[in-house]
XYZ file of C-alpha atoms in Angstrom:
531
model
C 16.180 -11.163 25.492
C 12.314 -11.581 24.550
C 9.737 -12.224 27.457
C 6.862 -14.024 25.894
C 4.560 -12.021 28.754
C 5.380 -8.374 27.654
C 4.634 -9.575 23.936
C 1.247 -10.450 25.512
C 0.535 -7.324 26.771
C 1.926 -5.716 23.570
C -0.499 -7.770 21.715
C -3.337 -7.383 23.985
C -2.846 -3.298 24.077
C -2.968 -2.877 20.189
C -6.074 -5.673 19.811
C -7.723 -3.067 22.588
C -6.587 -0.123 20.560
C -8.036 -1.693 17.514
C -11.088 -2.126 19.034
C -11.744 0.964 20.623
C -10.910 2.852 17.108
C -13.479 0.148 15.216
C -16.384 0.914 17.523
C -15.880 4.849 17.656
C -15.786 5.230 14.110
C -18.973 3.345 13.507
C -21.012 4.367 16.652
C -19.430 7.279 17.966
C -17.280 8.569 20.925
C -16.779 6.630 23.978
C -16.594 8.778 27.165
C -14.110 8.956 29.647
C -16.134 6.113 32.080
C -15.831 3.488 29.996
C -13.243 0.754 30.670
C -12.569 0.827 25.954
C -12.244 4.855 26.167
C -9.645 4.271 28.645
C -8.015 1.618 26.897
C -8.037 3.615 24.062
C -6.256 6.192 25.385
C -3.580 4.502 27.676
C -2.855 1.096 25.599
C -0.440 3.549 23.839
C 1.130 4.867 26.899
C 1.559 1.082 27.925
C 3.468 0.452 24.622
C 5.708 3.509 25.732
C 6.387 1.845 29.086
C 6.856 -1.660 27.148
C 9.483 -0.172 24.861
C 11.385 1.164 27.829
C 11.695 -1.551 29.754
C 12.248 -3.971 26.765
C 14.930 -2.140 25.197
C 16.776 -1.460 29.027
C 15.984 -5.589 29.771
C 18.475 -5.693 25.904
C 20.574 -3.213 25.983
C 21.808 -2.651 29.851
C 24.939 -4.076 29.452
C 25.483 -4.008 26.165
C 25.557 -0.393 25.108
C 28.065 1.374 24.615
C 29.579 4.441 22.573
C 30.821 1.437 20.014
C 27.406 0.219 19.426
C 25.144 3.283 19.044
C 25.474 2.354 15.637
C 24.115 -1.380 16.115
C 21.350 0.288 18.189
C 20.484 2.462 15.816
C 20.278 0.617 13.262
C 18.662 -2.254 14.558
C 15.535 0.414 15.747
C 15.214 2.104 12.432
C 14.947 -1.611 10.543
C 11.931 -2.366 12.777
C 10.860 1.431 12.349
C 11.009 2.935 9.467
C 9.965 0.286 6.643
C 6.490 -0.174 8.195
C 6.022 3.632 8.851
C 6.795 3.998 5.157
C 4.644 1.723 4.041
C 1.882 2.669 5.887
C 2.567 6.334 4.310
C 2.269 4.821 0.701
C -1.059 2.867 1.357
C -2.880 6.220 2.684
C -1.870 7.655 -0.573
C -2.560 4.693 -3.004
C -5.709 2.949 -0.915
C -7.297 5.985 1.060
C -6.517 8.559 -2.078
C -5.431 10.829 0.194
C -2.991 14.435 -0.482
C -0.407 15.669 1.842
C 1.984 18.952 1.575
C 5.449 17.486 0.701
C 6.387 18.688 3.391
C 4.620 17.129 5.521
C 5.514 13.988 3.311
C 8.885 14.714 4.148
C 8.708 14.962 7.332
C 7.127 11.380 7.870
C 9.536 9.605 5.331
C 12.298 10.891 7.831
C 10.802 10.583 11.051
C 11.615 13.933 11.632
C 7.793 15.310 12.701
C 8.494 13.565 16.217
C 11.088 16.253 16.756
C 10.016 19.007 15.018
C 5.945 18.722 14.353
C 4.873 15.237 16.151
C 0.909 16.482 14.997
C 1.814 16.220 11.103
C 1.980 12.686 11.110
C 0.465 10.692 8.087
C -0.904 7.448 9.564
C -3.657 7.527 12.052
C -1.400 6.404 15.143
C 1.863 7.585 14.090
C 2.535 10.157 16.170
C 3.231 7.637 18.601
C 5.857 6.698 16.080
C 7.337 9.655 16.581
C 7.211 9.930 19.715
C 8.942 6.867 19.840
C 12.290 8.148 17.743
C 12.378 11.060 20.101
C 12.432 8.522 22.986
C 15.301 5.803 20.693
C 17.353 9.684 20.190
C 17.414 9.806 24.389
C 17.860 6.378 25.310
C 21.702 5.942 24.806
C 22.401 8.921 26.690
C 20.322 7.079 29.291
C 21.761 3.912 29.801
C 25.608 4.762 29.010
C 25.345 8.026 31.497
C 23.394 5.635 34.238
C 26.466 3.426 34.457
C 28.295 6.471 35.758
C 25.731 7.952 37.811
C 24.076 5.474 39.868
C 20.864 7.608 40.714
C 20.331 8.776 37.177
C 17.506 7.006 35.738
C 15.207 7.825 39.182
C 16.332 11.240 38.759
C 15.831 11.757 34.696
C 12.197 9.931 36.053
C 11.487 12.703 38.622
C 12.225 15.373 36.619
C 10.553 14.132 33.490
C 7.170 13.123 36.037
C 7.148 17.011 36.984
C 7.084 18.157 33.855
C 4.023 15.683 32.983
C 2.471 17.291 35.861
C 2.713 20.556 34.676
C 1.192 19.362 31.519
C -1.486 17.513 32.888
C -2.371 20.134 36.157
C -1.650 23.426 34.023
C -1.333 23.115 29.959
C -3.999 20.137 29.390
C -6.904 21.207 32.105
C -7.246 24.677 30.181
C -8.642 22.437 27.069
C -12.771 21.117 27.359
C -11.898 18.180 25.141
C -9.604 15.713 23.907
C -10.020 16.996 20.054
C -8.463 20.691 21.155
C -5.730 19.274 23.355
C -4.631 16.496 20.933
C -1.150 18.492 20.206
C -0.602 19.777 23.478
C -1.347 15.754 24.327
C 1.078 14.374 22.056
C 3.524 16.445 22.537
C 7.051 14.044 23.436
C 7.550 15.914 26.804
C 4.068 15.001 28.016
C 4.880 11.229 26.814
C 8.983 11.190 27.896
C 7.878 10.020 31.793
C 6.103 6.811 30.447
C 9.362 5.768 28.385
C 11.756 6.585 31.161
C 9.401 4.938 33.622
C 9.805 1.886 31.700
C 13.605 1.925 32.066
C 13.509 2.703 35.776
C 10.886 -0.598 35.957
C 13.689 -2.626 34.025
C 16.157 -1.869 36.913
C 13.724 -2.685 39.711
C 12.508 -5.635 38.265
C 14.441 -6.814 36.085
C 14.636 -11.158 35.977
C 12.932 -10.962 39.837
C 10.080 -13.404 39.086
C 7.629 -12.839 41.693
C 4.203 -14.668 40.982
C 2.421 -13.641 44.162
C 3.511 -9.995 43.553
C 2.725 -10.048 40.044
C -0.947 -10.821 40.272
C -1.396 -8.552 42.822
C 0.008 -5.803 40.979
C -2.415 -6.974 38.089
C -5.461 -6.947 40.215
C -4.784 -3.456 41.327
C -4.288 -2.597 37.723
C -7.569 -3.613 36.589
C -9.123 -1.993 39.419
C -7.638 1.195 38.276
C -9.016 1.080 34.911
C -12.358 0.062 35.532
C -13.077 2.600 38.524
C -14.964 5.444 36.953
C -13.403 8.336 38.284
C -14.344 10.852 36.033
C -17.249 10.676 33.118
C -17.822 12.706 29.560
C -15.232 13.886 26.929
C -12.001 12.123 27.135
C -9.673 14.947 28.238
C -10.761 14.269 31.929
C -8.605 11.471 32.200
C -5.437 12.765 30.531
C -5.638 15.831 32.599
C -5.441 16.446 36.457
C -5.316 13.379 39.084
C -6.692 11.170 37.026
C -3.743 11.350 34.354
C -1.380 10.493 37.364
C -3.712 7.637 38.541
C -3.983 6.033 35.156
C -0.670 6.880 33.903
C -0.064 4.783 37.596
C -1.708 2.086 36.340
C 0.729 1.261 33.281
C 3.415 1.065 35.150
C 1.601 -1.334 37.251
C -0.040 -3.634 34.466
C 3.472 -3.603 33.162
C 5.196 -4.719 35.927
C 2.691 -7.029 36.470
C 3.126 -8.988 33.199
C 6.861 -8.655 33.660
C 6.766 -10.514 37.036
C 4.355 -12.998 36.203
C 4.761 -16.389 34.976
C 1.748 -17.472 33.001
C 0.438 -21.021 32.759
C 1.159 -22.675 29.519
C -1.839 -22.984 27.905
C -0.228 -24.190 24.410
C -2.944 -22.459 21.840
C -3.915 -19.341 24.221
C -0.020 -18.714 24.194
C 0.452 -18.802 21.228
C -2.014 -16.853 19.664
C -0.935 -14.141 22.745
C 2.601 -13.985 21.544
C 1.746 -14.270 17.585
C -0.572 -11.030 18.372
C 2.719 -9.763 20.061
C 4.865 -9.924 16.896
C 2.027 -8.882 14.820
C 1.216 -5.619 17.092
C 2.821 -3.318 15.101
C 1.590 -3.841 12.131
C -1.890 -4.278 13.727
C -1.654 -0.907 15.346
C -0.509 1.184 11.838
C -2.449 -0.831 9.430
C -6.270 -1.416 11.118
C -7.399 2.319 10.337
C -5.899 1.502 6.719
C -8.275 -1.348 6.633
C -11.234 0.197 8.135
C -11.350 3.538 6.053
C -10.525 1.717 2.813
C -13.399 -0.891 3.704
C -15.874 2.139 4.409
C -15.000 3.435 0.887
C -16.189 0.187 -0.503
C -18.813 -0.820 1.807
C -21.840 0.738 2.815
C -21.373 0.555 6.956
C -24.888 1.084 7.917
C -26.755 -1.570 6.075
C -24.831 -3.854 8.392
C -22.206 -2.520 10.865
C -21.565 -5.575 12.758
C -21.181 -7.785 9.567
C -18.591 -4.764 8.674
C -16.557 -4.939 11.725
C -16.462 -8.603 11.914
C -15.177 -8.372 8.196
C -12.637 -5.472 9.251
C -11.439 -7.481 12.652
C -10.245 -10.700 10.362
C -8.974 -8.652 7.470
C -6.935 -6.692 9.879
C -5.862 -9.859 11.849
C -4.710 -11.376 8.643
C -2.559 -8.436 7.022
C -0.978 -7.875 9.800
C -0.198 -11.715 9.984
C 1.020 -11.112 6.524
C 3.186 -8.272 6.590
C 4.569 -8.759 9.419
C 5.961 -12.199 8.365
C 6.891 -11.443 4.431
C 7.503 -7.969 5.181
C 8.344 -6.789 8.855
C 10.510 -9.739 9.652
C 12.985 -9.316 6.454
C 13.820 -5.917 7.021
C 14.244 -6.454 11.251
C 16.745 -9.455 9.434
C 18.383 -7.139 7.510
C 18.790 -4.571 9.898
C 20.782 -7.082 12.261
C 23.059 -7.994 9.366
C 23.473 -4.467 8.213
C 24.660 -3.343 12.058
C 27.465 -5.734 11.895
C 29.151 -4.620 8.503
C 31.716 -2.303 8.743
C 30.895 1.250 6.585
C 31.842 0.919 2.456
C 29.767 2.829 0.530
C 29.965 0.257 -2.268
C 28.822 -2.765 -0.370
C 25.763 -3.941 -1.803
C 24.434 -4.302 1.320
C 23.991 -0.668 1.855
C 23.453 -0.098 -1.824
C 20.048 -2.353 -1.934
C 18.452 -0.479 1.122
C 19.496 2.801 -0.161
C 17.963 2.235 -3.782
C 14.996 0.827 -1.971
C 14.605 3.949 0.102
C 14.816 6.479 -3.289
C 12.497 4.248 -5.247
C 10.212 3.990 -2.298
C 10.190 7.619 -1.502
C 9.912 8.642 -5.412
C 6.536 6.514 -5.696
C 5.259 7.890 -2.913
C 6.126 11.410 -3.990
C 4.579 10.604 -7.186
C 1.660 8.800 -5.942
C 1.167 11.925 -3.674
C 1.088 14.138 -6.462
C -1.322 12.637 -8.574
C -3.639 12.603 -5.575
C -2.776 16.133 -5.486
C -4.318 17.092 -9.111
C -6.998 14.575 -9.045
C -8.030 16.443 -5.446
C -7.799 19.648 -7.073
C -9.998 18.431 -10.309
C -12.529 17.276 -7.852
C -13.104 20.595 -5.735
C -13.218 22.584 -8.920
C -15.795 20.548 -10.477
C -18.249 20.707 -7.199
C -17.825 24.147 -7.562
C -18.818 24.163 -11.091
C -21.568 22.219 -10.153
C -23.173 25.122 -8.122
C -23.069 27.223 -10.921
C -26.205 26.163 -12.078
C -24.953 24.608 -15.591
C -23.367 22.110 -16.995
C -21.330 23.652 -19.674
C -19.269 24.830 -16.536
C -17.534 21.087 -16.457
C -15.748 22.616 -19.185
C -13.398 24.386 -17.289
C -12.037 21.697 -15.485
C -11.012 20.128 -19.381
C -8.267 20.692 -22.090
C -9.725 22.195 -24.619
C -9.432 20.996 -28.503
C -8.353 24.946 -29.887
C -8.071 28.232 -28.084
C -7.050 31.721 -29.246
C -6.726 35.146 -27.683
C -10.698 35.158 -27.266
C -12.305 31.937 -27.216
C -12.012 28.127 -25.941
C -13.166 25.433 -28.124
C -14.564 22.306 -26.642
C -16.376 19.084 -27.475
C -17.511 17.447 -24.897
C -20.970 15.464 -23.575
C -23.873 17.150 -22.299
C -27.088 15.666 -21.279
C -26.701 12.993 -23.614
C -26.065 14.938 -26.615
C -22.321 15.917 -28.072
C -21.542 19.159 -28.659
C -19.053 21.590 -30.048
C -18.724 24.419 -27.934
C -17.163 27.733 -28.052
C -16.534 28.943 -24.352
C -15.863 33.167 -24.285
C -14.726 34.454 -20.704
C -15.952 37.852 -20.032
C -18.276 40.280 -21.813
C -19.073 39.779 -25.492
C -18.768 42.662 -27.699
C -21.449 43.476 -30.347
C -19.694 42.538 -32.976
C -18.593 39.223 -31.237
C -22.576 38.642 -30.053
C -23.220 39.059 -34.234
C -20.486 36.987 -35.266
C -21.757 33.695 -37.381
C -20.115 30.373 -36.348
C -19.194 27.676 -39.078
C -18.429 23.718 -38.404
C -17.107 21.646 -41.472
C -17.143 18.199 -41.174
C -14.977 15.682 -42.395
C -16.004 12.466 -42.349
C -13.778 9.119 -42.273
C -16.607 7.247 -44.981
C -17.216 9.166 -47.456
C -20.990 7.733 -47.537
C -21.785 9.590 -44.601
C -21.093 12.973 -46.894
C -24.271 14.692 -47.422
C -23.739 16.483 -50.289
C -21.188 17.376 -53.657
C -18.839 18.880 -51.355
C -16.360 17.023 -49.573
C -17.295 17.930 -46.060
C -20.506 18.472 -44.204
C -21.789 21.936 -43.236
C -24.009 22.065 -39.816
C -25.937 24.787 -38.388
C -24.658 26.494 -35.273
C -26.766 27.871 -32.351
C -24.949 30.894 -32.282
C -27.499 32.556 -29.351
C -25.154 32.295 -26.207
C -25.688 31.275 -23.028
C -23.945 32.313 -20.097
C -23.035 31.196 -16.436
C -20.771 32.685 -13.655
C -18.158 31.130 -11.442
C -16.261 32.487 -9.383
C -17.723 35.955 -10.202
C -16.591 35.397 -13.388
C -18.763 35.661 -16.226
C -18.615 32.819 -18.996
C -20.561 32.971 -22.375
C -21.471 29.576 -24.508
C -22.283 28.722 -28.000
C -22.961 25.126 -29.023
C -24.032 22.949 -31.271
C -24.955 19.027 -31.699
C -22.050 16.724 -33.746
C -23.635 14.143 -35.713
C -23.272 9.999 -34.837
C -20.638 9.202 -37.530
C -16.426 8.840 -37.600
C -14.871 12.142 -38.175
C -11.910 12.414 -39.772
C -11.237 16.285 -38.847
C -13.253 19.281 -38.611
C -12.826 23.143 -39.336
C -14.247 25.314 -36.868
C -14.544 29.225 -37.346
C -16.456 32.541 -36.461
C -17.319 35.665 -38.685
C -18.902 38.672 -38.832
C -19.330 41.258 -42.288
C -19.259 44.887 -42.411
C -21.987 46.518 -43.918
C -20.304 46.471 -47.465
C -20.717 42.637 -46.828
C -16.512 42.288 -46.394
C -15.452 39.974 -44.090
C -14.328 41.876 -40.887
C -13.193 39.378 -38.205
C -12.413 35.567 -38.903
C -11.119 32.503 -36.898
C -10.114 29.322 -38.598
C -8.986 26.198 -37.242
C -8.884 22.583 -39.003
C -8.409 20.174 -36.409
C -7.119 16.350 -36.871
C -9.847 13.627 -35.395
C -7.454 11.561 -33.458
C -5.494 14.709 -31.941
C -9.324 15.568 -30.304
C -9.643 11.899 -29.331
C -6.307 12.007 -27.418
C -7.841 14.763 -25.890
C -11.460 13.481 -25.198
C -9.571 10.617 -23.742
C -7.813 12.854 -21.184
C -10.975 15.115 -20.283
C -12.630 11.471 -19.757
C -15.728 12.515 -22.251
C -16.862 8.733 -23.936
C -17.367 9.439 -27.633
C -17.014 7.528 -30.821
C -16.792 9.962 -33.149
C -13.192 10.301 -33.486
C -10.308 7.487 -33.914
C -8.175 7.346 -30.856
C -4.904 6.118 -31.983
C -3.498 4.104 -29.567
C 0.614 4.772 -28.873
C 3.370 2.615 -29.156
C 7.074 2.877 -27.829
C-alpha cells in the first residue's frame, strides 16, 4: 500500500533537510528560532514517524513468523545498496580515510547497534537508527496481535525513556555539537518509530479532510512559534523536545488524513521527490563537499548553491531510477525464492557484495597512504628545507649509513646523499664521486667513457622530528643517462683508501622510481611495462 501524501511529506522533509544543510555550510549555524534550524533537526524525526506508520499501514496483516524473511529482505534491498554506495563515493569523490573498522561497521549496518556515531555518510546515523528500529518491528506487530494494548504500551514506555533523555541526559549538554551521540542514540529516537505504528492503528484508511487540515495548521503553528532561541540543543532538550517531537506526529497524521487536490504537475513533482528522498537525503552532502573541492564558494555562493540544488535534484533522479529501483526489484524477487545456495540469484548479489566491499576496502586504503604522505610532507615543510621532501620518497640506493636520492629542488636536479644522525670526522672528510653514463655518446666529455662531476661535499643539515638529518648534493647535467656510479671515500694518511661505497645504478630502474616519488625529470628512460 503506497499513499501518494506520506511520499509528499517524505519528499518535502529531505528537500527541507537539504536545504537547511546547504545554507549552514555556506553561511553558518542557524539557531534554534528559526523555522530551517527546526526543520533541520526534526525532518528526520518525521521520516522516523513516516517509516513507522508506512511499514504498519504494509505489513499489519501480513506478518508473520513465515515472512520475517520477506520483510527482511525486502528492507535491506532498499537499505543497504544505497548506504554502500554512498560509503564508496566519500572514499573515491571526498578522498576521505576511515579505520576498517569503522568501514566495517557501515558495510554491515552494524554501528546502529553497536556505535550509531561511527557512521560514514553525513546522515547515516539515521540509517542506523533505522535497522535498529526494522530489528524491533516484527516483534511489534506479530506480539500486538496477541496483546491488544501493546503498541500504546511499548509507546509509553519508550516516551519515558525519551523523557529521561531529553529532561536529564541531553539538558546537561550547552550545545547540539557535544550532545550529538547522546542525541542519536536509538533509545532517544525508538518513541518516534513506535509512535508511527501506534498512528497507523488510529488512523489507519479513516480519511478525514476537515481533521486533517486542522491537524496541519496546528503543526505549522508548532514549528514556527519561537519557543526557545540560540544553539540548537534547546529544542531537542526539555519541553520543547516533547512539543516538537508533538508536532511530527501531528504533521504526519495530518498528511495521512488528508486528501490533496490533484494538481497534475505539483503532484507529481511531490511524489517523484518522494521516491527520490532517499537518495536526496544520503547523496546532497556528497554533492556539496565534492563541489566545494572544485569550486571556490565565496566568489559566488548563491551561483554555488543553485548549481548544488539541481545537481543534487538530478542524481538523485538518477540513481534512484537506474540504481535504487533495480535492487528494491530484486529484493522482492529474491524474498520469494526458496534458500539454494547455488541459485544464481543469490550468487549475483553475493559476488556483488564481495566485489563491492573489496573496492571499497581498497579504495579506503589508498586514501589511507596518500593521507599519511600528505601529513608527513606538511611536516617536512616546517622544517625549514626542502631537502626534507626527501623523506617522504623511495630512495634510488641505501646502505647501513646513507640514503641516496635524486630528486628536484628549486628548479635544479640533484643527487643527494641523505645521512640520519651525527656525522663522524671521517664521514664529514669523506670525498663523494658521481660517474656518468650517458645514453649518446656525444654528450661524453672526455676519452673516458663516462663523465666525472664535482660534488658539493659541505653538508647541510635540517631536523625533523628532533631528528637530525645531514645533506650532500650536487647538480645532474640536462642529458639522457644511461646509468650512473655513485660512491664516497676517504684516505688514511699513507694515502690508502680507508672507507668506500660503490653503487652503479641502471637509468630506467631510477626512472621507475622518479616516477613513483612523482619528481618530473628527463634524464632517465622510463620503460614503460607490458603484461
Amino acid at each position: 500500500m503506497r499513499i501518494a501524501s506520506l511520499d509528499y511529506l517524505r519528499g518535502l522533509m529531505a528537500l527541507g533537510i537539504m536545504c537547511y544543510h546547504y545554507l549552514v555550510w555556506s553561511y553558518g549555524v542557524y539557531g534554534s528560532e528559526t523555522f530551517l534550524g527546526k526543520i533541520g533537526i526534526y525532518g528526520v524525526s518525521v521520516f522516523y514517524v513516516l517509516s513507522g506508520l508506512t511499514l504498519y499501514l504494509v505489513y499489519q496483516d501480513k506478518l508473520t513468523l513465515k515472512t520475517i524473511k520477506s520483510f527482511s529482505v525486502k528492507r535491506l534491498a532498499r537499505i543497504y545498496p544505497l548506504l554502500w554506495f554512498c560509503i564508496l563515493l566519500n572514499i573515491l569523490l571526498l578522498a576521505k580515510s576511515y579505520p576498517y573498522e569503522k568501514i566495517l561497521l557501515n558495510i554491515t549496518g552494524l554501528f546502529g547497534f553497536f556505535a550509531v556515531d561511527q557512521y560514514i555518510p553525513t546522515g547515516a546515523w539515521s540509517i542506523g537508527n533505522e535497522l535498529v528500529f526494522y530489528a524491533l518491528f516484527p516483534i511489534i506487530v506479530i506480539a500486538s496481535r496477541k496483546f491488544k494494548y501493546l503498541v500504546p504500551v511499548f509507546f509509553l514506555i519508550t516516551l519515558f525513556i525519551a523523557l529521561y533523555f531529553a529532561f536529564f541526559q541531553l539538558s546537561e549538554f550547552d550545545s547540539l555539537g557535544k550532545a550529538w551521540k547522546t542525541y542519536i542514540n536509538p533509545l532517544n529516537q525508538l518513541f518516534l518509530f513506535v509512535g508511527g505504528i501506534l498512528i497507523g492503528s488510529l488512523f489507519a484508511l479513516k480519511e478525514n479532510n476537515k481533521l486533517g487540515s486542522i491537524l496541519l495548521f496546528l503543526a505549522l503553528i508548532i514549528f514556527l512559534l519561537p519557543l526557545s532561541e540560540g544553539d540548537l540543543i534547546h529544542i531537542i532538550s526539555g519541553s520543547n523536545r516533547i512539543i516538537y517531537s508533538g508536532g511530527c506526529f501531528i504533521l504526519t497524521s495530518a498528511f495521512l488524513l488528508i486528501k490533496f487536490p490533484n494538481f497534475k504537475w505539483v503532484n507529481l513533482v511531490l511524489e517523484r521527490l518522494g521516491h527520490i528522498s532517499y537518495s536526496l537525503y544520503l547523496i546532497h552532502p556528497i554533492v556539496y563537499w565534492f563541489l566545494a573541492k572544485q569550486l571556490n564558494i565565496a566568489e559566488s555562493s548563491y551561483s554555488f548553491l543553485s548549481l548544488a540544488v539541481i545537481i543534487t535534484l538530478v542524481l538523485s533522479y538518477v540513481v534512484f531510477f537506474y540504481f535504487e529501483k533495480r535492487f528494491i526489484e530484486y529484493g522482492r524477487k529474491f524474498r520469494e525464492v526458496n534458500f539454494n545456495i547455488s541459485s544464481n540469484l543469490y550468487l549475483k548479489p553475493l559476488v556483488t557484495i564481495i566485489l563491492g566491499t573489496i573496492l571499497i576496502l581498497q579504495a579506503n586504503k589508498r586514501n589511507i597512504q596518500l593521507d599519511k604522505k600528505e601529513k608527513q610532507q606538511i611536516k617536512m615543510l616546517k622544517t625549514g628545507s626542502e631537502y626534507s621532501k626527501l623523506l617522504a620518497q623511495r630512495s634510488v640506493y641505501s646502505d647501513s649509513v646513507y640514503k641516496i636520492f635524486i630528486a628536484n629542488f628549486d628548479g635544479k636536479k640533484e643527487i643527494v646523499f641523505l645521512k640520519k644522525g651525527t656525522l663522524t670526522n671521517m664521514q664529514q672528510e669523506s670525498k663523494f664521486f658521481v660517474h656518468l653514463y650517458p645514453k649518446n655518446q656525444k654528450d661524453l666529455l672526455g676519452k673516458a667513457n663516462h663523465n666525472p662531476i664535482n660534488f658539493d661535499s659541505n653538508f647541510t643539515s635540517f631536523d625533523y622530528e628532533g631528528q637530525l638529518y645531514h645533506v650532500a648534493h650536487t647538480e645532474l647535467p640536462d642529458y639522457v643517462i644511461e646509468k650512473l656510479n655513485l660512491g664516497q671515500y676517504s684516505y688514511r694518511g699513507d694515502n690508502s683508501i680507508n672507507y668506500k661505497i660503490q653503487k652503479l645504478i641502471i637509468g630506467t630502474e631510477i626512472a621507475r622510481i622518479l616516477k613513483e616519488n612523482k619528481e618530473e625529470m628527463n634524464n632517465f628512460e622510463y620503460l614503460q611495462e607490458t603484461f
